[in-house]
mmCIF file of C-alpha atoms and ligand atoms in Angstrom:
data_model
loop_
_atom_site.group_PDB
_atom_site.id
_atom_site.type_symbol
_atom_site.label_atom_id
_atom_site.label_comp_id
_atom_site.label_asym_id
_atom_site.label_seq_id
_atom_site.Cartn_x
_atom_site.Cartn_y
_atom_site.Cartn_z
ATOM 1 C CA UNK A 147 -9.553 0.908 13.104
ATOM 2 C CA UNK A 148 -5.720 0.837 12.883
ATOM 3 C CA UNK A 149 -5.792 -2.628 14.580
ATOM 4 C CA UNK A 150 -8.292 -3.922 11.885
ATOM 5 C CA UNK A 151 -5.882 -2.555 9.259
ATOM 6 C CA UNK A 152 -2.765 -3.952 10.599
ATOM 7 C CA UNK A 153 -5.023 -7.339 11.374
ATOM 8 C CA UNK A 154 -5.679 -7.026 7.531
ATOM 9 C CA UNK A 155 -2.047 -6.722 6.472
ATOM 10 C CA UNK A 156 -0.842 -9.241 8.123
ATOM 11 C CA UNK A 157 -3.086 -11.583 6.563
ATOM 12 C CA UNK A 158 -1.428 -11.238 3.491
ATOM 13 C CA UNK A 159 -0.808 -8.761 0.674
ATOM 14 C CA UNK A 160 -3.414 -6.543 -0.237
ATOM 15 C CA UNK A 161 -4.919 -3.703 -2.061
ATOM 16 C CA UNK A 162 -5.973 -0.242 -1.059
ATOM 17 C CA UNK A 163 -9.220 -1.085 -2.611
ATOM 18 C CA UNK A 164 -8.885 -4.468 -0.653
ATOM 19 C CA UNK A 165 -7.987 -2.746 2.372
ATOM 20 C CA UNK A 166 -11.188 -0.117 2.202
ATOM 21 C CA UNK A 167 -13.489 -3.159 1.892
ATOM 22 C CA UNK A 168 -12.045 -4.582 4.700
ATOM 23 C CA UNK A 169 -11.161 -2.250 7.647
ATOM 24 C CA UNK A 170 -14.259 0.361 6.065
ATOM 25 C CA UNK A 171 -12.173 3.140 5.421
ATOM 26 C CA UNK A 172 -12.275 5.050 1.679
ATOM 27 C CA UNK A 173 -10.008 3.977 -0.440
ATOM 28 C CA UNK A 174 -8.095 7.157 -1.068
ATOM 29 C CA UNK A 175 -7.875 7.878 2.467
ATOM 30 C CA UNK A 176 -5.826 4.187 2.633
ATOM 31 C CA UNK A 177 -1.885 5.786 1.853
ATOM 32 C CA UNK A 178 -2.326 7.971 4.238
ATOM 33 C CA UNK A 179 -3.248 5.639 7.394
ATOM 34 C CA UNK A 180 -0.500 3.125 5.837
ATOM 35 C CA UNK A 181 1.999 5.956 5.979
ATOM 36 C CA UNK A 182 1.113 7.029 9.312
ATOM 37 C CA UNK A 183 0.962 3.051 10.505
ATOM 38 C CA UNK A 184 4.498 2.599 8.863
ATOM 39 C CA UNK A 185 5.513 4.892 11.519
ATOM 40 C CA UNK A 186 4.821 3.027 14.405
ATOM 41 C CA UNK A 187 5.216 -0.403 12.685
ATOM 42 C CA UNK A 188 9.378 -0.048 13.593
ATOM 43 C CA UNK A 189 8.422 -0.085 17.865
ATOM 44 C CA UNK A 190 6.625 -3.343 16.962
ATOM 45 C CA UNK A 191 9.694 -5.098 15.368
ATOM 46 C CA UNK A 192 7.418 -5.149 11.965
ATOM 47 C CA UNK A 193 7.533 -3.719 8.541
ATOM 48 C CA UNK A 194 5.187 -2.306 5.818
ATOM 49 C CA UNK A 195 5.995 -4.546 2.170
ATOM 50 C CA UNK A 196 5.227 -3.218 -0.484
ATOM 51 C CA UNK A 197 4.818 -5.019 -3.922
ATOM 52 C CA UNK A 198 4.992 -2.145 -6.272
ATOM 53 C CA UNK A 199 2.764 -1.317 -9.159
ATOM 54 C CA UNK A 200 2.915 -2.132 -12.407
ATOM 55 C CA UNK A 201 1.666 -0.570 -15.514
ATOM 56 C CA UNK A 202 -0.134 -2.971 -17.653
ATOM 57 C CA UNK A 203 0.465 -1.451 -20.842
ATOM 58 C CA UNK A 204 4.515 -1.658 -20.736
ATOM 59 C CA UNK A 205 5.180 -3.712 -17.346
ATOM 60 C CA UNK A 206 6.925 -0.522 -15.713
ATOM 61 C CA UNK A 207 7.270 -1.043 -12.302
ATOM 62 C CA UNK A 208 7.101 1.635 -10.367
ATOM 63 C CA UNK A 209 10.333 0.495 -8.116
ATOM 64 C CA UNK A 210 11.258 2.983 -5.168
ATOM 65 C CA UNK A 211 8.188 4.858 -4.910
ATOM 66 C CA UNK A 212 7.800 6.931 -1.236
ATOM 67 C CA UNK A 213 3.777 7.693 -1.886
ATOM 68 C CA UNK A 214 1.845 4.755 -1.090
ATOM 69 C CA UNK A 215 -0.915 5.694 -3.331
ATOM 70 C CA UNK A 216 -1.793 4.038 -6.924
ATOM 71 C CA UNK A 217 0.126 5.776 -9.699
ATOM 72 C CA UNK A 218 -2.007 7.637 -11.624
ATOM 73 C CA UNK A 219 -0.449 7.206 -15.483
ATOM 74 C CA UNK A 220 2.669 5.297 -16.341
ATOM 75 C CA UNK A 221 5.638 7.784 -16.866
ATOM 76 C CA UNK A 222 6.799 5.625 -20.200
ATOM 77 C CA UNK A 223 3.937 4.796 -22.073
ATOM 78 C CA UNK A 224 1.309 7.264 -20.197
ATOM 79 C CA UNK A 225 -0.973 4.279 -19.664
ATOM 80 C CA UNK A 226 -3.432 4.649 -16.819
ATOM 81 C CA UNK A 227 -3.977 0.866 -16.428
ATOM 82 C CA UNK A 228 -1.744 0.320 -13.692
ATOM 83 C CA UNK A 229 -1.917 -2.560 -11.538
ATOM 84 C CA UNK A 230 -2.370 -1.491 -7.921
ATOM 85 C CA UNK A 231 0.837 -1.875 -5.426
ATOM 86 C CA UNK A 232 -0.143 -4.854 -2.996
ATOM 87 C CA UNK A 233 0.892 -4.006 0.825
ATOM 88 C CA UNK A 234 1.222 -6.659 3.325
ATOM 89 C CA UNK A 235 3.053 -5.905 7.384
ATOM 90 C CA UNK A 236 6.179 -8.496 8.187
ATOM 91 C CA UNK A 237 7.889 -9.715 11.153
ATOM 92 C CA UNK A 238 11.580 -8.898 11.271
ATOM 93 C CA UNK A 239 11.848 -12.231 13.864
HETATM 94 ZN ZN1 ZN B 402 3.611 1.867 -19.271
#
């Protein structure tokens, strides 16, 4: 399962919802096998990317965010449309 999740990320950027469809994990358990996979991404020479997300009401970014989950409601404009951060593994070659 972690292979088919790092297999997915390296493919490009994608969502936790993308992710779940993908590897067949729920979608609210994805932060917490990235964050554990971030871990051991370093002995591999690779990193976790994260695009963050963005609130669709106000374009706040939600820049320098440690939880890899989706934001729940904008801290400006209390929006809850947020636009899901997109997560994708690079090589540090
Ligand atoms: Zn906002």
């Amino acid at each position: 399962m972690r292979e088919a999740l790092r297999r997915a990320l390296r493919a490009g950027g994608a969502t936790a919802k993308d992710l779940s469809a993908e590897v067949g994990i729920r979608e609210r358990d994805v932060a917490e096998h990235l964050e554990h996979l971030q871990r051991s991404l370093a002995h591999r020479g690779e990193r976790l990317v994260v695009e963050p997300a963005a609130c669709l009401a106000c374009g706040h970014r939600f820049e320098g965010r440690t939880r890899l989950s989706r934001p729940g409601a904008c801290p400006e404009c209390r929006s809850t449309r947020i636009d899901p951060p997109v997560f994708s593994i690079v090589g540090e070659r």
